[in-house]
GROMACS .gro file of C-alpha atoms in nm:
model
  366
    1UNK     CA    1   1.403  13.875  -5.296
    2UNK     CA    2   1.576  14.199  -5.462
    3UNK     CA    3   1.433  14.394  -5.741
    4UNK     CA    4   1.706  14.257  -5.925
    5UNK     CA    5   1.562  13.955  -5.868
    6UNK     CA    6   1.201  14.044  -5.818
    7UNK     CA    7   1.007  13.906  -6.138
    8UNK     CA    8   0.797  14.172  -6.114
    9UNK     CA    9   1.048  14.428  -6.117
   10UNK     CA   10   1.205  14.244  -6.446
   11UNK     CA   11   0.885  14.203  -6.620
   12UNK     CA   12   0.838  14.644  -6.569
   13UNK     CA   13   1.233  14.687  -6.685
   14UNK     CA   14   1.185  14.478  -6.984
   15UNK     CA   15   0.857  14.650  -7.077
   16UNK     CA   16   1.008  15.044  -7.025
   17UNK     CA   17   1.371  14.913  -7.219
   18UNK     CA   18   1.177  14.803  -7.510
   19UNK     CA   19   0.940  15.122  -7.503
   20UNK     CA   20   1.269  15.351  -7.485
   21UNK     CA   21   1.470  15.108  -7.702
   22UNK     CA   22   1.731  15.060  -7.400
   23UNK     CA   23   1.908  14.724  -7.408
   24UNK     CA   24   1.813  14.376  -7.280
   25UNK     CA   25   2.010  14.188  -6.993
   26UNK     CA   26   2.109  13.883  -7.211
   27UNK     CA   27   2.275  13.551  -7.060
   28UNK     CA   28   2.443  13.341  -7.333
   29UNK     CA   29   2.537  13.007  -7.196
   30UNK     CA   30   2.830  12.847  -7.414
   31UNK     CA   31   2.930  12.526  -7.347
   32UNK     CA   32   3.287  12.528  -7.159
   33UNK     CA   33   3.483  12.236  -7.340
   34UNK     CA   34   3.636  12.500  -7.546
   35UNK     CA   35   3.754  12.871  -7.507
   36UNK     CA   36   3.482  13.122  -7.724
   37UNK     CA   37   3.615  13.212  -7.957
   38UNK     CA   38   3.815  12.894  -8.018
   39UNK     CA   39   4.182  12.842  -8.062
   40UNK     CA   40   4.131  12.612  -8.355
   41UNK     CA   41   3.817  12.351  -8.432
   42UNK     CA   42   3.518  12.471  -8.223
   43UNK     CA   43   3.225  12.552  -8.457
   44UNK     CA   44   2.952  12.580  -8.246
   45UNK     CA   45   3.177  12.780  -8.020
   46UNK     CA   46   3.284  13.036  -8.276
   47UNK     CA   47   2.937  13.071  -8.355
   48UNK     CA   48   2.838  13.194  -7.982
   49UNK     CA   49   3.137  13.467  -7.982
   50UNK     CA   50   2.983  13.609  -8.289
   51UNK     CA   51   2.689  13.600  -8.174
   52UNK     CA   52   2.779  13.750  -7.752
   53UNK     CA   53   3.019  14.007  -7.983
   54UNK     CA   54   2.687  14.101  -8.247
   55UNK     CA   55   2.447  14.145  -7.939
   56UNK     CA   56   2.761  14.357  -7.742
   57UNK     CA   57   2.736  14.592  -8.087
   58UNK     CA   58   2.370  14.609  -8.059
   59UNK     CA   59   2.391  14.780  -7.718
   60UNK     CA   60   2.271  14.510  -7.498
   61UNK     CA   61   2.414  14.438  -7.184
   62UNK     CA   62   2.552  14.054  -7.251
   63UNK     CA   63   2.723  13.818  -6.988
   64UNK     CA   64   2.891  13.525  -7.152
   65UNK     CA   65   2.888  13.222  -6.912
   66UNK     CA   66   3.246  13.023  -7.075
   67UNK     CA   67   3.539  12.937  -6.954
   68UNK     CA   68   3.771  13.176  -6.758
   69UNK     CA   69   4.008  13.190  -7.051
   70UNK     CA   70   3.775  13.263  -7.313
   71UNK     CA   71   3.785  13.647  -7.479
   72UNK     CA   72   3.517  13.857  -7.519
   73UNK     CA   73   3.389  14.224  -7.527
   74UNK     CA   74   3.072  14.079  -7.266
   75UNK     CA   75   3.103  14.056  -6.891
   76UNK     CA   76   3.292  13.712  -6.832
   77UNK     CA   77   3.149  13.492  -6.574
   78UNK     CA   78   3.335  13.145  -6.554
   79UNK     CA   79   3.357  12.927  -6.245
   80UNK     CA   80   3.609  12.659  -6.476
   81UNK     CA   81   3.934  12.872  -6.511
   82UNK     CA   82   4.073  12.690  -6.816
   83UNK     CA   83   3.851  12.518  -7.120
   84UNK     CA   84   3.955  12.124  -7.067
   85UNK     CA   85   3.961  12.058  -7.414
   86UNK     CA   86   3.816  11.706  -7.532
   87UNK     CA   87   4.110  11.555  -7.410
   88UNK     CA   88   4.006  11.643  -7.029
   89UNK     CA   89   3.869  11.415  -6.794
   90UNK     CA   90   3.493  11.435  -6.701
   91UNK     CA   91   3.351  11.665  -6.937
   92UNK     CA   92   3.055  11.560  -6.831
   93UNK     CA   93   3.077  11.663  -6.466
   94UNK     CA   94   3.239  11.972  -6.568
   95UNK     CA   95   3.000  12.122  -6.795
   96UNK     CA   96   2.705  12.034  -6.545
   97UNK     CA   97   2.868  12.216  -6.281
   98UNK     CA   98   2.940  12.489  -6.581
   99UNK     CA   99   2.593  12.514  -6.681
  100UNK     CA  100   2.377  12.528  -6.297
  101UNK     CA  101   2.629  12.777  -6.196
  102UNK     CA  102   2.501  12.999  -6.479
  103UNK     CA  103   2.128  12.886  -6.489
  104UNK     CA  104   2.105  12.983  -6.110
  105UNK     CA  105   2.166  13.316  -6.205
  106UNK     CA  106   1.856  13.298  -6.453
  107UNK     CA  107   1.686  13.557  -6.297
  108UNK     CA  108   1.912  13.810  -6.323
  109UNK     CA  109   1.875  13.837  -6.700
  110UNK     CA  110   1.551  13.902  -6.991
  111UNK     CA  111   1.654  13.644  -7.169
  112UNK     CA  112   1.882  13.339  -7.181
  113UNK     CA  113   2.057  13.228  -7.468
  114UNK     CA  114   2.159  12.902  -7.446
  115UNK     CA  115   2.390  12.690  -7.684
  116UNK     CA  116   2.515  12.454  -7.377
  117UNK     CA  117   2.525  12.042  -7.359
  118UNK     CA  118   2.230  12.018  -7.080
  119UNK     CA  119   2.077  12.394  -7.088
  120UNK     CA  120   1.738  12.219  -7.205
  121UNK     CA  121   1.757  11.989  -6.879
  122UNK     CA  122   1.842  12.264  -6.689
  123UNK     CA  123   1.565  12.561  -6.801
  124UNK     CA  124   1.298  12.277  -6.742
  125UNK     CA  125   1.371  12.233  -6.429
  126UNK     CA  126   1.389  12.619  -6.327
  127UNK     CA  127   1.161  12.807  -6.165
  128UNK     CA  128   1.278  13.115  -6.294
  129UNK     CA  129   1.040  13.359  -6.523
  130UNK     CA  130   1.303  13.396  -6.748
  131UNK     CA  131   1.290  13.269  -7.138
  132UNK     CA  132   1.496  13.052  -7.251
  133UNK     CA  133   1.629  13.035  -7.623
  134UNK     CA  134   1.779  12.718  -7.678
  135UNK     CA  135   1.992  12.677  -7.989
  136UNK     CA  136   1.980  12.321  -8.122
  137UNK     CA  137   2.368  12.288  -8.298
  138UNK     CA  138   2.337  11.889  -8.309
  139UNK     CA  139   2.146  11.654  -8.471
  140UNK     CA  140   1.847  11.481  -8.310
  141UNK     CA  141   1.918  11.150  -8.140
  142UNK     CA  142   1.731  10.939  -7.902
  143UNK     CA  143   1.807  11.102  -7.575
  144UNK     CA  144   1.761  11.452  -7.644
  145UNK     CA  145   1.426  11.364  -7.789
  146UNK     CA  146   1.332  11.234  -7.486
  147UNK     CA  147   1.452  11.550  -7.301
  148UNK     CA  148   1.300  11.805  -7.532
  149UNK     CA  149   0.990  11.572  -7.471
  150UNK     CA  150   0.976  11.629  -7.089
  151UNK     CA  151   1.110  11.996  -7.146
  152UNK     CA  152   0.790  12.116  -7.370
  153UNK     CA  153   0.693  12.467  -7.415
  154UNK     CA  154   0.944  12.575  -7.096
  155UNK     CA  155   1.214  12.632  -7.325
  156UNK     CA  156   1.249  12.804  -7.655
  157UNK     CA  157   1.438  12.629  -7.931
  158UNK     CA  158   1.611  12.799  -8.214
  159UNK     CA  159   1.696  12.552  -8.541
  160UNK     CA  160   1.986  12.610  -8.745
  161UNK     CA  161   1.800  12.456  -9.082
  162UNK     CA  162   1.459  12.368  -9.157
  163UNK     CA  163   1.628  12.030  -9.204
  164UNK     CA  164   1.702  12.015  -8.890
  165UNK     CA  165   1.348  12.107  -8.763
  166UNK     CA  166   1.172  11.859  -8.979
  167UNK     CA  167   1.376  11.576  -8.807
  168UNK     CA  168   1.181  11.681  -8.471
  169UNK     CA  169   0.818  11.763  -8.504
  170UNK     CA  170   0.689  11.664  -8.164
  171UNK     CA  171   0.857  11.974  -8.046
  172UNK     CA  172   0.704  12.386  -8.085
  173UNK     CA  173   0.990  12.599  -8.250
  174UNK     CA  174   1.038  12.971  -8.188
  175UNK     CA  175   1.239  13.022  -8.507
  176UNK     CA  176   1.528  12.883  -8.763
  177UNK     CA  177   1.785  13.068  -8.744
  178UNK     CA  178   2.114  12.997  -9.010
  179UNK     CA  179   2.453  13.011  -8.808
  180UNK     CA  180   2.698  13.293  -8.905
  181UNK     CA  181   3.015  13.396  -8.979
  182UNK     CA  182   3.223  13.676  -9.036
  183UNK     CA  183   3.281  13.828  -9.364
  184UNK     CA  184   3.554  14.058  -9.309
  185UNK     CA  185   3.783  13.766  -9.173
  186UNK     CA  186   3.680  13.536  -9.532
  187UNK     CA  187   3.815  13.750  -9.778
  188UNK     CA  188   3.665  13.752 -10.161
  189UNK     CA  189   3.914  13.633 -10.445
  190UNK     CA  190   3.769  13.591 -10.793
  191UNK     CA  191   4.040  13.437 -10.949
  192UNK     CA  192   4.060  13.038 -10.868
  193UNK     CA  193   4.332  12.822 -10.950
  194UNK     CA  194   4.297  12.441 -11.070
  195UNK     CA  195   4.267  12.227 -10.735
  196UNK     CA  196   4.009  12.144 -10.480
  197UNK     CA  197   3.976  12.105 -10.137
  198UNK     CA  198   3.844  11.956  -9.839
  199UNK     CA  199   3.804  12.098  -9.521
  200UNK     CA  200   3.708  11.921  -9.202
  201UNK     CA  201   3.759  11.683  -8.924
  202UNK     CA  202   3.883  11.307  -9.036
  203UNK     CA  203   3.569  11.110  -8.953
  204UNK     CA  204   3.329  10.862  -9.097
  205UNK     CA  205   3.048  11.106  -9.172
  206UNK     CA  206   3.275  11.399  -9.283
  207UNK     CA  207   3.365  11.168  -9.573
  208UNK     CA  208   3.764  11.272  -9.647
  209UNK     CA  209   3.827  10.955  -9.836
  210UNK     CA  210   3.571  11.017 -10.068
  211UNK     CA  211   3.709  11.353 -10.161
  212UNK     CA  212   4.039  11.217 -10.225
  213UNK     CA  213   3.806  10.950 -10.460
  214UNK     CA  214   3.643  11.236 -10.652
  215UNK     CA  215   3.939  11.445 -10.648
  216UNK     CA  216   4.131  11.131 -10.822
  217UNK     CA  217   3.870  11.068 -11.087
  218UNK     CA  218   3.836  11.379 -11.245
  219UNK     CA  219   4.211  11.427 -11.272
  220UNK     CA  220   4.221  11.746 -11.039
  221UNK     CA  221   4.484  11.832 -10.746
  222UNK     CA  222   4.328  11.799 -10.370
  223UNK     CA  223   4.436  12.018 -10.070
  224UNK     CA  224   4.294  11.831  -9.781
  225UNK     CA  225   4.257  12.053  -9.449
  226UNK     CA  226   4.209  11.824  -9.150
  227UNK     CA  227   4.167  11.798  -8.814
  228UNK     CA  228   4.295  11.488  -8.667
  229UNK     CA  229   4.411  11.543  -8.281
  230UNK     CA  230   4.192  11.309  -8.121
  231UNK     CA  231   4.234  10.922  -8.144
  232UNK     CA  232   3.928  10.836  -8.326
  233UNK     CA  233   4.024  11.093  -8.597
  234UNK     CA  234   4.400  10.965  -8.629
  235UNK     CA  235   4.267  10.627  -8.637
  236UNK     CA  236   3.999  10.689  -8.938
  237UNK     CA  237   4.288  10.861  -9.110
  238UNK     CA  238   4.469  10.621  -9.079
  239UNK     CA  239   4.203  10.314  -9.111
  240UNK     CA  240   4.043  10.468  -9.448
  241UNK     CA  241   4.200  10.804  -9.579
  242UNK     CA  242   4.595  10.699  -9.612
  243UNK     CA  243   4.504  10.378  -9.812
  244UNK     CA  244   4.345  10.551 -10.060
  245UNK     CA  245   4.587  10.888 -10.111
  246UNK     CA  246   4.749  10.886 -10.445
  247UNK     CA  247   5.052  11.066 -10.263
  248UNK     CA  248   4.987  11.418 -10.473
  249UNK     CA  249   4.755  11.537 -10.205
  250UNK     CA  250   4.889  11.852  -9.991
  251UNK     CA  251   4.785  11.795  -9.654
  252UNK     CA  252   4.753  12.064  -9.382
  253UNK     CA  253   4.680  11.946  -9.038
  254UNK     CA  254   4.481  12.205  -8.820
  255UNK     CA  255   4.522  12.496  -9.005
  256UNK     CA  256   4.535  12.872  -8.896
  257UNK     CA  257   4.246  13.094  -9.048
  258UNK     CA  258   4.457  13.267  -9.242
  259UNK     CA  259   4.580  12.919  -9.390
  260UNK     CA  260   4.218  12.823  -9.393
  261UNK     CA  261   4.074  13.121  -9.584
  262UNK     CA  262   4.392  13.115  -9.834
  263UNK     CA  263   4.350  12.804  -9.969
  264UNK     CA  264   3.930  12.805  -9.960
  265UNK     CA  265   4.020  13.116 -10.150
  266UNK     CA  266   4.240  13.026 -10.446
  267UNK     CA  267   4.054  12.673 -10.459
  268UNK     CA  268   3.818  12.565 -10.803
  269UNK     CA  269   3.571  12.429 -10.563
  270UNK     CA  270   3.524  12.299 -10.189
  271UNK     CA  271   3.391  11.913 -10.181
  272UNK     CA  272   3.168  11.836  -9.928
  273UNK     CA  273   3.079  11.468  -9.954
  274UNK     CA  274   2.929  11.436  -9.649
  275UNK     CA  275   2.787  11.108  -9.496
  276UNK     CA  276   2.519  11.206  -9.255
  277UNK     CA  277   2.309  11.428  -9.236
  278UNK     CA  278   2.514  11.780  -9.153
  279UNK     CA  279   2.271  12.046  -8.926
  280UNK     CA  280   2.409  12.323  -9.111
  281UNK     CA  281   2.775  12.297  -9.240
  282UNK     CA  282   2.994  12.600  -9.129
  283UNK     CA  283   3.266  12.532  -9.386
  284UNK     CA  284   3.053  12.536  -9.685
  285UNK     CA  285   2.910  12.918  -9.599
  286UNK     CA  286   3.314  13.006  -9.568
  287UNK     CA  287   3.352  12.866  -9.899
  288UNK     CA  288   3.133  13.089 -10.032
  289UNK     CA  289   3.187  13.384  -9.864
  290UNK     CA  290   3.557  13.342  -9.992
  291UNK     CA  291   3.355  13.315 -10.391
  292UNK     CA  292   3.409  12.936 -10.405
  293UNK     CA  293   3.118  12.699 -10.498
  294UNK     CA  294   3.111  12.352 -10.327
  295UNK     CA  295   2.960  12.059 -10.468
  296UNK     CA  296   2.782  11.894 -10.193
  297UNK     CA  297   2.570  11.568 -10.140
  298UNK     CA  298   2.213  11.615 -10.103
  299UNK     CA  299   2.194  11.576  -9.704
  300UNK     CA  300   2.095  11.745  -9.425
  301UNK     CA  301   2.080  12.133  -9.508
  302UNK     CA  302   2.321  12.061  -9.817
  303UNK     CA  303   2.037  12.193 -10.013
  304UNK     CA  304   1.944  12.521  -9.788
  305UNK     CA  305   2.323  12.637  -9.802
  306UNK     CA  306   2.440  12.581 -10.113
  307UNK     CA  307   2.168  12.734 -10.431
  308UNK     CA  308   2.200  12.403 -10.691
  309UNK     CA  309   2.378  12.568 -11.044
  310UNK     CA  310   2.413  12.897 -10.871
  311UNK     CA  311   2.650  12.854 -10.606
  312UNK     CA  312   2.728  12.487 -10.656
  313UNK     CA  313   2.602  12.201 -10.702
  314UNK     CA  314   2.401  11.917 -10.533
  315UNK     CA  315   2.416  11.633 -10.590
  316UNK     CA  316   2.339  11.246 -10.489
  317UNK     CA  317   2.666  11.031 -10.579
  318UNK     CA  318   3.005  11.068 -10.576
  319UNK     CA  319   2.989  10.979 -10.967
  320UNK     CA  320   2.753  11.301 -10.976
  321UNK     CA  321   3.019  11.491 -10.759
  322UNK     CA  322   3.287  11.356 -11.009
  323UNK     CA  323   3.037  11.483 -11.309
  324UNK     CA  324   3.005  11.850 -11.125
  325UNK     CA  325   3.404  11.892 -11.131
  326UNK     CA  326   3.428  12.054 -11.492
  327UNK     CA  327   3.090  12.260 -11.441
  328UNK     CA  328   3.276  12.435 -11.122
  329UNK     CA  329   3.406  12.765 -11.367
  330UNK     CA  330   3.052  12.795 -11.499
  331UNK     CA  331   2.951  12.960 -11.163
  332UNK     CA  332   3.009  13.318 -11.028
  333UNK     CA  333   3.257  13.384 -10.697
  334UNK     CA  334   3.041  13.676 -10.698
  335UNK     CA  335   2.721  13.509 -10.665
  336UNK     CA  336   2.823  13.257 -10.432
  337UNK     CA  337   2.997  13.550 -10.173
  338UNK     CA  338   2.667  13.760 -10.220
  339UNK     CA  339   2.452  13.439 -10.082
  340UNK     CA  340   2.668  13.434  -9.810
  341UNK     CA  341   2.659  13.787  -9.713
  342UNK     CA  342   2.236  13.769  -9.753
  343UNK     CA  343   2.169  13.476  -9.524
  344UNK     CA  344   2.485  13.359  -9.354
  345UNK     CA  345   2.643  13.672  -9.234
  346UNK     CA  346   2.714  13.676  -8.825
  347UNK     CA  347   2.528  14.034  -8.860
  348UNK     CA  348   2.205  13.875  -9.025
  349UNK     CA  349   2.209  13.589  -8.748
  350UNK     CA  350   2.225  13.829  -8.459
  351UNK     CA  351   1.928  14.071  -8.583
  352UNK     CA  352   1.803  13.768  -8.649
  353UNK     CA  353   1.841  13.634  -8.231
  354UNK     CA  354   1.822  14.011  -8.169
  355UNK     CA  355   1.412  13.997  -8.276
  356UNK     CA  356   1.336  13.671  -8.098
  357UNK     CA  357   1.468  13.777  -7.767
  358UNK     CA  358   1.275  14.095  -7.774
  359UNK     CA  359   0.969  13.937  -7.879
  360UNK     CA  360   1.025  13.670  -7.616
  361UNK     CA  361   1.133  13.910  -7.312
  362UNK     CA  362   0.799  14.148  -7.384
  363UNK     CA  363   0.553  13.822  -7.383
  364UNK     CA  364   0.732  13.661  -7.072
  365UNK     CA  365   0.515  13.640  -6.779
  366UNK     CA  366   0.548  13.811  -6.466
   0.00000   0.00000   0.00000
């Protein structure tokens, strides 16, 4: 074994960098489906490049397992060339064979951070002293609660709402930790024109068709941002959202940021009648950060991202989301863009994952 490898050796490097305040070897493990950053849709994966580009800042030495076209300041270690996309065939077997290439290399590193598809499997099964912080971007179903069951105390998992850790308490949590974004590429506007919009993929529990409901019953003008590339999105677009449009709706199919941030900027008020029960909701801390309130049903984290009468509302109907409409220009941009900045920022989720790794690398075992 090397001293690279040599847990011993690892255990005294870890102890004398955090003494001297030298950096930490950090692994992130991004899943490989998409490029980090993305090209377009990707939240969880724009969510690890601000996170591998925070921890780069920081002065720790990061390698970002992704694909081989991703971009990043890190090291770049890819053994898939090019992202498949969701189109590709066997995802499955690609992201496996993704995510044991970079778990093998385990010991190399103080810490792994881990936001991959089978990463829990994977650090359970290890034998390597290495922590493991595994992010938890989805919501709970069946099969990952058995996994997480088997996996115990061997990994450490990182929530992304307290919502989200109340739907799981078998399970020991290091920390919550709010996803990120960037502020300088959400620019502030003040000044909001009459519309509203909606922003997100054309699915069942991302609710489009009942924006363009409460859009059309309080009398307002709806920009509709969508993603709908894949099959199943084209066919609930075309299954529930076209029947219902009133034809005034502008609709902008997989917008650029810039197009993104423009209209979330000049917009009265983001609607975010969701139908499940969201982990987090990227698109509503945009809003915000761009000074526009969303009214939001009460699921999920809906109520941990969005301050009810401060920075929109919450509410538990669509007639309650119709209601909320005319209260939108009682609120402050300002108030809703300072929110953002406190708890949602990419820099406040790094120091956040910044602590936990050094607290975790100085407790782990030799």
């Amino acid at each position: 074994m090397t001293p690279r490898q040599c847990p011993t050796t690892r255990r005294i490097r870890t102890i004398n960098s955090l003494r001297s305040h030298q950096p930490l070897r950090i692994a992130v493990v991004a899943p490989v489906v998409l490029t980090i950053p993305p090209q377009g849709y990707g939240g969880i994966e724009r969510v690890v490049s601000l996170l591998t580009e925070g921890l780069v800042e920081r002065g720790h030495e990061v390698t970002l397992f992704a694909s081989g076209d991703s971009r990043t300041s890190a090291v770049l270690s890819s053994v898939v060339d090019k992202a498949p996309g969701w189109n590709g065939t066997d995802l499955h077997g690609t992201e496996i064979y993704h995510e044991t290439a970079a778990f093998l290399r385990a010991g190399e590193f103080d810490v792994v951070s881990d936001h991959s598809w089978f990463g829990a499997c994977l650090a359970a099964l290890g034998a390597s002293p290495t922590p493991v912080v595994t992010t938890m971007h989805l919501p709970w179903v069946d099969d990952t609660r058995q996994v997480h069951r088997l996996a115990g105390n061997r990994i450490h998992r990182v929530a992304i709402s307290e919502h989200q850790r109340r739907g799981n308490t078998e399970v020991d949590w290091a920390a919550t930790i709010s996803n990120g974004i960037d502020l300088q590429i959400h620019p502030y506007r003040d000044d909001k024109e009459d519309f509203l919009v909606f922003l997100g993929r054309t699915a069942d529990e991302k609710g489009p068709e009942q924006a363009v409901e409460v859009a059309k019953r309080s009398g307002r003008h709806l920009k509709m941002l969508v993603k709908r590339e894949e099959p199943e999105e084209r066919e609930h677009w075309e299954r529930c959202v076209a029947p219902v449009l009133s034809g005034d709706e502008d609709i902008i199919d997989s917008p650029s940021h810039e197009q993104k941030v423009d209209v979330l900027g000049r917009a009265a008020g983001l609607l975010f009648p969701i139908q499940w029960a969201e982990p987090f909701g990227l698109v509503m801390a945009e809003a915000m950060a761009c000074g526009t309130p969303v009214i939001g049903l009460a699921k999920g984290a809906v109520p941990e991202v969005v301050e009810d009468g401060v920075t929109g509302f919450v509410v538990s109907s669509l007639d309650e989301m119709v209601d909320a409409v005319p209260r939108l220009k009682e609120l402050s941009p300002t108030a809703c863009r300072e929110r953002t900045a406190r708890l949602f920022s990419a820099q406040t989720m790094t120091a956040r994952y910044a602590e936990l790794f050094t607290s975790l690398s100085w407790k782990s075992p030799a």
